Each structure stands twice: as structure tokens, then as C-alpha cells.
Amino acid sequence: METNYQVFVLSNTHWDREWYMSHERYLVRLTSLCDRLLALMEKEPGYIFLFDGQCAALTDYLDVRPEQTGRVRRLVREGRLLVGPWFTQPLETIASGEALIRNLSLGRRIAKDLGGVMPVSYMIDEFGHAAQTPQLLNGFGIRDAIAWRGIPKHTRNVFNWYAPDGSAVFMFYSNAGYGEATNLPQSVEDFTETIDGAEIQRRGLKSRIEALRRLREPNAAKPIVMWLNGIDHSFAQPDLLQVLEKARELDPSLCIHQATPMEFTQAMRDAFAKDGETPADSVTGELMYAKEDILESTHSNHVRQKMRHYQVEHLLSDYAEPADVLGCLTGGEDMGYSLRRAWRYVLENHAHDSLGCTSVDEVYEQVMARYTCAHDVADQAAEANLRHFMRAGGKDSALYVYNFSSYPQCGVRKMCFILPEGMDPGASMRLISPDGTEVRHTVLSTKPVRDVRYNPAFGHPTHTAARQIEALVLLPEVPPIGWLKLKLEKGEPDIKKRNRVPFCLERSPLTLENEYLTVCAAPDGTLDVTDRQTGRTYPGQLLFEDEGEAGDSYVHIPPRSNRKIYSSGCPHTVAILWDNPMGSCMEIRHEMEIPADLKADGSARTEECVRMNVVTRVTLLAQDPVLHFSVSVDNRARQHRLRVLFPTGLNTAEESFGLQPFDLTRRKIHEESDDEVREQPYATHPMQGLCGTYDGENGAAVCAPGLYEYECTDDDSRSLAVTLLRANNIFGYSSSFARSPLYSLEASQVPGRVDFSLDLLFFRGNPEEQFPRLAPLLRPLRVLPARAPEDSVMPDYSEPEAKIPGIGSILHVDSPRLVLTACKRSDLHPGALTVRVYNCSPEAQSGKLHFTFPGLVLQKACATEADEEKTKKLDVRDGVVSLRLRGYEIRTLLLYTGKEPEHEQQTN
């Protein structure tokens, strides 16, 4: 006897905002879809529709049909039109942790405004899932998720998915994809459909039901399944309710009806509760299994866009938001609107086809334009905030150094800044620290430029002479989430040193050396690096590897005959650019002759070659254990992948690690292949600017902001191979897009010059212990001259009442394992600061958060979730909040500040 299955039919569309067409072209289709949907749902009072787990598609519709807002709100309030919780369906392994929270926050706000937030995360087409996603979802009250891709083989249709901290969601697994029940036909038997004169064979309802049962039921943990009635850009099926009635007649063993995701997930929960069970399957950590098309190579596609994404996303969270707090705390203008606008541009680009860069050139251009808009509004607002803040520190000529990382920073730093003529002390410039001591520096280069200053009183900008200066500066300690003021003074000119490039002639011409490292240029153009603390030498660093690309934007596939070219076999030159007691820099120029393209059949690379020039500047600063690289690649070839390899020699290492949202995710280096899987386990893995490996005693890490793919090779070299670029001209699963005149894919070949920044660190101890060294590489210091606020020329301008010292900070946490990831004004609680802290270690950690901004006191602190809706008051003692976080926990706090009482100021 057949089991009687409950079938929950989820009617939906999967709406890619842009993909093989531009957003504007899709918008025309979307508007037609929504117009028809509203009419259908008002005609059929029982009709239910799921809008893809996101809000962006509906906001796009209401932008062009604002008069329909009332109709949409009514259907959302009735619980029949399901929206949110996301703003767009992102790629969790590329968007930063803070950006994922912003995505959910914006989606939640929009959905609430429309009438209600769907409390189930619908993540049906994301290319794998990040380890901490369950914790992020829990932070928005979400306990259930529906997803495809990346799920382990043989997993049932529901399982417990645990984040590293122990947070969990019920994951409802859509095995074999989505859209399987799209457009269920009225015809019982198979039939023929004619479109543009072409006859297309279609299966009838009877055979469709049989196929759906074969697909879903063998994977069911309980006699409860979902059918997804909708796929990419499909319209709502107007006769679905009638077709389901016919389906019940055809197969009485099915209890089948249209439903909401919440009805489906609750039915499954109730079934387990009734039997006193929980799902037998459970998975902890990231879901990046290759069984069902995780499309991991999207992480290396379109590197220009990836780097721009990283730059702008981190500009917002790591710079513009803390700058906004500094402006706020000194009484500056409220510029929250600018950050919200900038985030909106970035979050529109989170849509998985946009962020994965798996689209045509028109989409690439639109995405890059949004990043430019986000960058410009955020950068302009940050400068305005910081000009106001610096004015509170006085009117003298000065440079301000900002450290918005969790850890204090000091030592030699390379800085570039522009000094207008009126602020520039000239060639004999002196830098004076707040304690009155002179800060050593060495000017590497200067060049005259023109300064452009906007004048709000006259409108037109004022143009004056200025100097762009590149210098090495030996900084005293700059506190975390803080600043350091360096006064600019004119010193006595030293005629002996003028115009002389300082060299340290004691060293070998092809060697860089400091207290930590000795770096020697090898005859083959690589570097031999010796860690002077351990005596261990790591030969062959900085090896470039180029190979063919026969895949597409989703999947890297080497050609059958894959000729690899290595920089070690290519002509090269080495020169020392500068060498002085504060640091040294070596330039290596490789001339790599590589195949120009693939052969027409894709089987091998062409015999014809082109020259790819690779210029690397290797910098080693005094008292710095990190080796810094700037790499410039002039790409003239097509259909190839270029990587840079750093052999670690840690041949007993069994795991690598890559930075992911709020997680340093560990992966096995050796993975067995699986004949049952179309997409084999990947050797490459996602990262967000940081990867490495560790053998239990020694480790190596590469920091590469803006790069998202690495491999730790499964050989004795255990090389960290970071993908620099992957050039291809096919997206999707077919070359027809590349051959069609309707679609342009030239930008994905990455032509021309591309610049990269990488850092290399060898270490002892656990990777998590390296966060004080590694985190500042991802949040580098920023330096700004203390320019007057633009509106200071206006007659009604008021000087800031607040006065700030030359060195200070907003706050800090005194535990090295507790990392500050956000310091911003709260969007929901006026007058409050939102601060987020992450425990980067597996063990519980205690620490104290100190509020240290001068002239203000911490009046109140509250614990809250990521959604910031419910709050719990915390004890505050002398500006300190005690914290204890379980391993890998993310904690969100609200801080309320006020002026220090006058009697306390007098006492102090």
C-alpha cells in the first residue's frame, strides 16, 4: 500500500534581477509578472505566492508602479504574498558577515513596511552556504530555512544545520534543484505545444506527478514533501488551484494543496514532535559539498568586480561607519542617510548572479556603476565627518592617522597623502606626536599635484598647488577604533640628505632583511624567505602559474591538453628600488610568454603566444614580520587562469583555512573523488581576503584583500595558491551565450592591467592567535590631512563644541580573541551606537569592553540580537561592560553615551 504523502505546493518565482539581460530589460518582464499576479490573487482569494525570499524584486516593481503599493500591502498583511526576510538572495561566501546582516536588516525593514516578514529563509539558488549563516538567521528570529546546493550527499529533506557556535536552523533541503513543479498542466496525458511554429513535446499531469513523486519521496524524512511551483523568471500559474484539484482526483493517496513555507515547515516540525523525534541528520559548518552544482569557481570570476566589491563593502563597514560615529560624538551633521544609500547600492549587487559575476557585460557595467555610486557617497560622507572631527582637535596643520581595527597598531607604515600648499611645511617637514616627540619618517617620493577644494560660499572650486607624498613613518601606537594626530612643522633643512635616495649598502643587492625575515631573490625569479625566529627557510615563494580555462563563469575546467606556464622558467629582472633603515623594496619583472587562447574545440591551448608582463614590488618594513607584495598583471590572453603560489613546505598539514563571514573556516586538504557526483570535490575554496595552512606547530597565511579563491595543494609543497584572475567568455552551462550576437561577454576575459595587493606571514601557534597581526592587514590604517570643513567658510558656521586630544579612541575590547566587527550609529535606536563583537576562537572568552571617547561617558548598554529589536540592559561600571562569549559567538550591543558630568570633569 502506498504511503499517503502530504504535498505542500509552494508557488513562487525565482527572480534574478539581472543575469543574461540587464536589470532594466528584466524590469519590463517583472512589471508584467506583478500586474498579472495582483489580478490573479484578487480573483482567487485562496491563492498564495512566495516572492523568492527577497524584497528587491517587489521594491523594483513598486518603483515603477507606486500606485500598486496599497494592493501589495493588503496581500502581504493577509499572509498570502510572502516577502523577505532577505533584501536580495546573496552569495554568503562572498558577502562579508557585516554585509549579510545589513542585507537581512534592510529586507526586514522593507517587508515589515509592506505588512509582514516571512520568518523562513528561502535560499534556493545560493552557491553554497557559509558556516555562520544559522547564527545570523537566529539573530533575526529565523529558525527554518529552505535551500538547495552544497548539501551533503544522502541527506534527507530536513536536517539540523549548526553554526560553529552551536546555533541551529531546521534546514529543509530541496534535493535536485527547484522549479520541478513549474506550470503543472491541465492535460492529463502528454501533449504538444507550438511556439513560433516549433512543436515542443510536453508531459501531461499524470506523468508529471509520477516524476515528482520519484524525485521527492525517496528523500523524505517524513511523509511530508514540498513541490516548488516556479522557476527562474516564471509567472504565477493562474490555473494552479484547478490543476491541483485534478491532481487529487488522479492520485487520491496524495494530500496536495498550495501552501506557505511556514505551513510546510510547521507540518514537518509537528510530525517530528508527534513521534518524539528530531531529524536524524545534522551538519555543522559550511555547506559546500559538490553534489549539486555549488559552482565554486564563481569566486574567481571577473576579478575586477570582485575586488571592487571588497573595497566598497569594507569602505562602508570598516571606515565610513566608524567615521560617522566620530562625527556624531563631536556633534557633527547626521549623515546616516548617505550610508543607508551606499549600502542600498551594495546590497542590490548582492543578488547572486550579480555578486557571482555570472552575467553579460551590460550587467557587469551596471554593477560596477552601483559600486562607484556607493563608494562616492560613502567616501564623501566619511571625509565630511572626519573633517568635522579633526576640527574639534584644533586648527593647526596636522595629519590624522585612523585605526579602525580591533587591535593597536604601531611601527613602520607606508603612507600616501596630499598636502595643500597652505599646510605643507616643505621638504624639511617634521611630524610631531601628541607627547611632543618627533616621529621619524622617510620620504620615498613626492610629486606636484593640484588641490581642488569645493567652496560652498562661491560655488566653484578653488584650485591651489599641493604635493602628493609617499613616505615611511615610524608610528607610535595608534589605539584600536581610534586616532593619532601628527602635527606638521617646518624643520631645519639637511642639505646633505636633500635629493639623496638612502641605501643600506651593508646588505646584498638582491636581499631584503629585518629582525624577522631574510628575503633573497633566487636565480629563477622566486624568493627564498627565512623566518629568523625559527630558522626555517621557505624557498620558491612568489611563483606564478598560468594554465588554460575550458570552463565557464561557474566552473573551472582545464583543457584536456593543459599546458602550464610557470614564471620560474621565464625571463625576469630584479632591482632594489629603495633601501633604508625603515624598510626596503625590491621589484621583480617577469615576462611570461603564454598561449593566446584556447583552440576552437577547447581541447588545448593555442600555439600562438602573447606576452604577459607581471611586475611585483616586494616590501619589507622594519620590525614587521609580514612580507608585502603589490602585483601588476598586464593580461593580453584569453581563456586562462593565473595564480600565485606560496609553497609552505608544511607537508604534514591536513587542513587549510579561509576567512569567511565571522569564521576562519577549516577545510580538509585531501578530498576523495566521488563517481556519483557530477561536480567533483573542489581543490579550491572560498576565502574573503585571507587563507592559510597549519601543521600543528608552524603555519603560513596569505592576506589578499579582494580575492576570494585559494587552494592549499595536496602535495609536499602545501602551496597556498591564490587565484589572481580567471579569464573566460562563457556563462551558464552552454556556449550558446558566447556565440549569440545578443550577448557580450568580453569583460569577463579581464583584458588589460589589473593590480593586486598580497601579504605573506609565517607563524607559530594556532591561526586564531594570529588575529592581532592579520586583522590590521584587512583593516589598514588610513591617513588624512586635517582639512577645514567645507562649510567653515560660511558666515553661519559654528565651531565644534567638543574638544578632542591628539590621541584617543571610541572603545576597545581587552581580549585579543574578541574582534570588533562593527561600530556604527544604530538604525533603530536613536542616540545609540551599535557595536558587534565576535569570538574568533572555539573556546568561550571573557573580556571587557571599554568606552573611552574623551568628554563622554557610557550611560547605558544593552545586549540585543542582530535585528536590534529586543534589548536587555547590561551592567555598566566606569565605562566598562563585562562580556563572555561562547566559542565563535557573535554578540551585538547597543551603547548610549552622554556628556561627562561637570563635577567629574573638574575632579579629573
Short mmCIF file of C-alpha atoms in Angstrom, two decimals, residues 460-725:
data_model
loop_
_atom_site.label_atom_id
_atom_site.label_comp_id
_atom_site.label_asym_id
_atom_site.label_seq_id
_atom_site.Cartn_x
_atom_site.Cartn_y
_atom_site.Cartn_z
CA HIS A 460 33.01 76.99 -7.91
CA PRO A 461 36.00 75.06 -6.57
CA THR A 462 39.25 76.71 -5.56
CA HIS A 463 42.42 75.33 -7.15
CA THR A 464 45.75 75.51 -5.32
CA ALA A 465 49.14 73.84 -5.55
CA ALA A 466 49.76 70.71 -3.49
CA ARG A 467 52.22 67.84 -3.04
CA GLN A 468 51.47 64.13 -3.10
CA ILE A 469 53.86 62.47 -0.67
CA GLU A 470 54.72 58.81 -0.26
CA ALA A 471 56.61 58.15 2.96
CA LEU A 472 57.60 55.57 5.53
CA VAL A 473 56.54 56.65 9.01
CA LEU A 474 57.62 55.05 12.30
CA LEU A 475 54.36 55.41 14.17
CA PRO A 476 53.88 55.33 17.91
CA GLU A 477 50.93 53.22 18.99
CA VAL A 478 47.61 54.12 17.40
CA PRO A 479 44.82 52.78 19.65
CA PRO A 480 42.10 50.46 18.32
CA ILE A 481 38.99 52.18 16.90
CA GLY A 482 40.95 55.36 17.42
CA TRP A 483 43.18 58.09 16.06
CA LEU A 484 46.60 59.68 16.34
CA LYS A 485 47.35 63.30 15.45
CA LEU A 486 50.75 64.16 13.95
CA LYS A 487 51.41 67.91 13.84
CA LEU A 488 53.13 69.19 10.71
CA GLU A 489 56.03 71.54 11.38
CA LYS A 490 58.80 73.04 9.35
CA GLY A 491 62.24 71.81 10.33
CA GLU A 492 65.80 72.81 9.55
CA PRO A 493 66.78 71.64 6.05
CA ASP A 494 69.50 68.99 5.93
CA ILE A 495 71.48 69.83 2.82
CA LYS A 496 73.47 66.59 2.99
CA LYS A 497 70.34 64.43 2.72
CA ARG A 498 68.46 66.51 0.19
CA ASN A 499 67.63 64.65 -3.04
CA ARG A 500 69.60 61.59 -1.94
CA VAL A 501 68.00 58.16 -2.08
CA PRO A 502 69.13 56.42 1.14
CA PHE A 503 70.54 52.93 0.58
CA CYS A 504 71.80 50.49 3.20
CA LEU A 505 74.86 49.16 1.43
CA GLU A 506 75.57 46.53 4.09
CA ARG A 507 73.05 44.14 2.54
CA SER A 508 73.36 42.01 -0.56
CA PRO A 509 71.94 43.81 -3.60
CA LEU A 510 69.26 41.14 -4.02
CA THR A 511 68.33 40.69 -0.36
CA LEU A 512 65.79 42.30 1.96
CA GLU A 513 66.23 41.80 5.69
CA ASN A 514 64.82 42.87 9.04
CA GLU A 515 64.53 41.46 12.56
CA TYR A 516 62.04 38.80 11.43
CA LEU A 517 62.78 37.83 7.84
CA THR A 518 65.56 37.45 5.31
CA VAL A 519 64.29 37.56 1.73
CA CYS A 520 66.64 36.56 -1.09
CA ALA A 521 65.90 36.72 -4.82
CA ALA A 522 66.53 33.26 -6.27
CA PRO A 523 68.02 32.81 -9.77
CA ASP A 524 64.66 31.59 -11.14
CA GLY A 525 62.79 34.76 -10.16
CA THR A 526 61.17 33.36 -6.99
CA LEU A 527 62.05 34.32 -3.41
CA ASP A 528 63.68 32.32 -0.64
CA VAL A 529 62.30 33.54 2.68
CA THR A 530 63.91 32.66 6.01
CA ASP A 531 61.98 33.10 9.24
CA ARG A 532 64.72 34.32 11.56
CA GLN A 533 62.67 33.47 14.66
CA THR A 534 62.56 29.76 13.81
CA GLY A 535 65.49 29.45 11.39
CA ARG A 536 63.19 27.79 8.87
CA THR A 537 63.60 28.67 5.18
CA TYR A 538 60.67 28.69 2.75
CA PRO A 539 62.07 28.53 -0.80
CA GLY A 540 60.26 29.29 -4.06
CA GLN A 541 57.87 31.99 -2.88
CA LEU A 542 56.03 34.14 -5.43
CA LEU A 543 55.71 31.54 -8.20
CA PHE A 544 53.19 32.48 -10.91
CA GLU A 545 51.28 29.66 -12.59
CA ASP A 546 49.23 30.10 -15.77
CA GLU A 547 47.01 27.39 -17.26
CA GLY A 548 44.17 27.04 -19.73
CA GLU A 549 40.48 27.63 -18.99
CA ALA A 550 37.93 25.49 -20.86
CA GLY A 551 35.16 26.09 -18.33
CA ASP A 552 32.77 28.96 -17.83
CA SER A 553 31.94 31.62 -15.27
CA TYR A 554 30.59 28.95 -12.90
CA VAL A 555 33.09 26.10 -13.18
CA HIS A 556 36.83 25.98 -13.82
CA ILE A 557 37.68 23.18 -16.26
CA PRO A 558 41.22 22.81 -17.58
CA PRO A 559 41.50 21.74 -21.24
CA ARG A 560 42.35 18.10 -21.90
CA SER A 561 45.80 19.17 -23.04
CA ASN A 562 46.61 21.78 -20.44
CA ARG A 563 49.98 23.44 -20.99
CA LYS A 564 51.01 25.18 -17.77
CA ILE A 565 53.46 28.06 -17.80
CA TYR A 566 55.45 28.97 -14.68
CA SER A 567 57.26 32.23 -14.03
CA SER A 568 60.32 30.28 -12.86
CA GLY A 569 61.03 29.41 -16.49
CA CYS A 570 60.53 32.93 -17.85
CA PRO A 571 62.89 35.88 -18.32
CA HIS A 572 62.94 38.25 -15.39
CA THR A 573 64.83 41.17 -13.87
CA VAL A 574 65.35 42.14 -10.23
CA ALA A 575 66.15 45.58 -8.83
CA ILE A 576 66.25 47.24 -5.43
CA LEU A 577 64.02 50.35 -5.60
CA TRP A 578 64.81 51.71 -2.15
CA ASP A 579 66.64 50.51 0.91
CA ASN A 580 66.91 52.41 4.18
CA PRO A 581 66.76 51.71 7.91
CA MET A 582 62.95 51.89 7.87
CA GLY A 583 62.47 49.33 5.12
CA SER A 584 63.37 48.16 1.67
CA CYS A 585 61.66 47.36 -1.60
CA MET A 586 62.60 45.01 -4.43
CA GLU A 587 61.00 44.97 -7.87
CA ILE A 588 60.76 41.76 -9.91
CA ARG A 589 59.65 41.94 -13.55
CA HIS A 590 58.55 38.69 -15.21
CA GLU A 591 57.96 38.39 -18.94
CA MET A 592 55.71 35.36 -19.31
CA GLU A 593 55.01 34.07 -22.83
CA ILE A 594 51.67 32.31 -22.53
CA PRO A 595 49.22 30.80 -25.06
CA ALA A 596 46.98 33.48 -26.52
CA ASP A 597 43.75 31.47 -26.34
CA LEU A 598 42.15 28.04 -26.47
CA LYS A 599 41.82 26.14 -29.70
CA ALA A 600 38.36 26.32 -31.27
CA ASP A 601 37.36 22.88 -29.96
CA GLY A 602 38.51 23.75 -26.43
CA SER A 603 40.78 20.72 -26.22
CA ALA A 604 44.10 22.53 -25.83
CA ARG A 605 45.76 25.93 -25.67
CA THR A 606 46.92 27.57 -28.89
CA GLU A 607 50.49 27.50 -30.15
CA GLU A 608 50.29 31.26 -30.68
CA CYS A 609 51.55 33.09 -27.61
CA VAL A 610 51.34 36.59 -26.18
CA ARG A 611 53.50 38.29 -23.58
CA MET A 612 52.03 38.81 -20.12
CA ASN A 613 54.15 41.19 -18.07
CA VAL A 614 53.96 40.69 -14.31
CA VAL A 615 55.56 43.37 -12.14
CA THR A 616 55.87 42.71 -8.42
CA ARG A 617 57.10 45.06 -5.75
CA VAL A 618 58.21 43.24 -2.60
CA THR A 619 58.35 45.40 0.52
CA LEU A 620 59.82 44.52 3.90
CA LEU A 621 59.44 47.13 6.65
CA ALA A 622 61.49 47.42 9.82
CA GLN A 623 60.20 45.43 12.82
CA ASP A 624 57.49 43.83 10.67
CA PRO A 625 57.07 40.02 10.33
CA VAL A 626 54.87 40.45 7.23
CA LEU A 627 56.16 40.47 3.66
CA HIS A 628 54.14 42.79 1.42
CA PHE A 629 53.57 42.37 -2.32
CA SER A 630 51.98 44.62 -4.90
CA VAL A 631 51.47 42.75 -8.18
CA SER A 632 50.57 44.28 -11.52
CA VAL A 633 49.47 41.97 -14.36
CA ASP A 634 49.07 43.11 -17.96
CA ASN A 635 46.66 40.47 -19.30
CA ARG A 636 46.57 40.05 -23.08
CA ALA A 637 45.49 36.41 -23.25
CA ARG A 638 42.07 34.76 -23.26
CA GLN A 639 40.67 31.61 -21.68
CA HIS A 640 43.24 31.10 -18.93
CA ARG A 641 43.71 31.11 -15.15
CA LEU A 642 46.58 32.85 -13.39
CA ARG A 643 47.54 32.01 -9.83
CA VAL A 644 50.36 32.97 -7.48
CA LEU A 645 51.84 30.19 -5.34
CA PHE A 646 53.46 30.42 -1.93
CA PRO A 647 54.97 26.99 -1.06
CA THR A 648 54.84 26.41 2.68
CA GLY A 649 56.56 23.01 2.87
CA LEU A 650 54.22 22.11 5.77
CA ASN A 651 53.73 18.63 4.33
CA THR A 652 52.05 17.18 7.43
CA ALA A 653 49.32 19.81 7.42
CA GLU A 654 45.91 18.18 6.92
CA GLU A 655 43.76 21.31 6.81
CA SER A 656 43.73 24.73 5.26
CA PHE A 657 41.71 27.70 6.41
CA GLY A 658 39.96 30.58 4.70
CA LEU A 659 38.32 33.64 6.20
CA GLN A 660 34.53 33.59 5.86
CA PRO A 661 31.74 35.65 7.46
CA PHE A 662 32.56 35.66 11.21
CA ASP A 663 34.57 32.46 10.78
CA LEU A 664 38.00 31.10 9.96
CA THR A 665 36.69 28.03 8.16
CA ARG A 666 38.86 24.88 8.16
CA ARG A 667 38.87 22.51 5.15
CA LYS A 668 40.49 19.14 4.52
CA ILE A 669 43.39 19.36 2.10
CA HIS A 670 42.82 15.87 0.72
CA GLU A 671 39.34 15.02 -0.58
CA GLU A 672 38.41 11.73 -2.23
CA SER A 673 36.69 11.95 -5.62
CA ASP A 674 33.17 10.60 -5.95
CA ASP A 675 31.97 8.85 -9.10
CA GLU A 676 28.34 9.66 -8.26
CA VAL A 677 28.94 13.39 -8.29
CA ARG A 678 28.94 15.47 -11.48
CA GLU A 679 30.87 18.29 -9.85
CA GLN A 680 33.82 16.68 -8.06
CA PRO A 681 35.06 17.98 -4.69
CA TYR A 682 36.92 21.18 -5.34
CA ALA A 683 40.57 21.67 -4.58
CA THR A 684 39.86 25.40 -4.44
CA HIS A 685 37.87 27.01 -1.65
CA PRO A 686 36.26 30.36 -0.87
CA MET A 687 38.05 32.96 1.19
CA GLN A 688 37.47 36.61 2.00
CA GLY A 689 40.92 38.08 1.70
CA LEU A 690 42.74 35.57 3.94
CA CYS A 691 43.84 31.94 3.65
CA GLY A 692 46.47 29.70 5.16
CA THR A 693 47.51 26.34 6.49
CA TYR A 694 48.91 25.00 9.76
CA ASP A 695 50.62 21.72 10.71
CA GLY A 696 50.03 21.90 14.47
CA GLU A 697 53.23 23.83 15.13
CA ASN A 698 54.03 26.12 12.20
CA GLY A 699 51.71 27.95 9.85
CA ALA A 700 51.56 30.29 6.88
CA ALA A 701 48.91 32.79 5.87
CA VAL A 702 48.31 34.91 2.78
CA CYS A 703 46.28 38.08 3.05
CA ALA A 704 44.82 39.16 -0.30
CA PRO A 705 42.04 41.77 0.03
CA GLY A 706 39.53 41.44 -2.79
CA LEU A 707 40.47 37.89 -3.79
CA TYR A 708 38.05 35.10 -2.98
CA GLU A 709 39.57 31.78 -4.10
CA TYR A 710 42.54 29.75 -2.90
CA GLU A 711 43.88 26.21 -2.84
CA CYS A 712 46.30 24.51 -0.49
CA THR A 713 47.92 22.00 -2.82
CA ASP A 714 47.76 18.32 -1.88
CA ASP A 715 51.47 17.65 -2.27
CA ASP A 716 54.60 18.04 -0.18
CA SER A 717 54.88 21.73 -1.01
CA ARG A 718 51.47 22.51 0.57
CA SER A 719 51.49 25.67 -1.56
CA LEU A 720 48.94 28.37 -0.91
CA ALA A 721 47.74 29.03 -4.45
CA VAL A 722 45.70 32.24 -4.71
CA THR A 723 43.74 32.80 -7.92
CA LEU A 724 44.53 36.21 -9.38
CA LEU A 725 42.33 36.03 -12.45
#
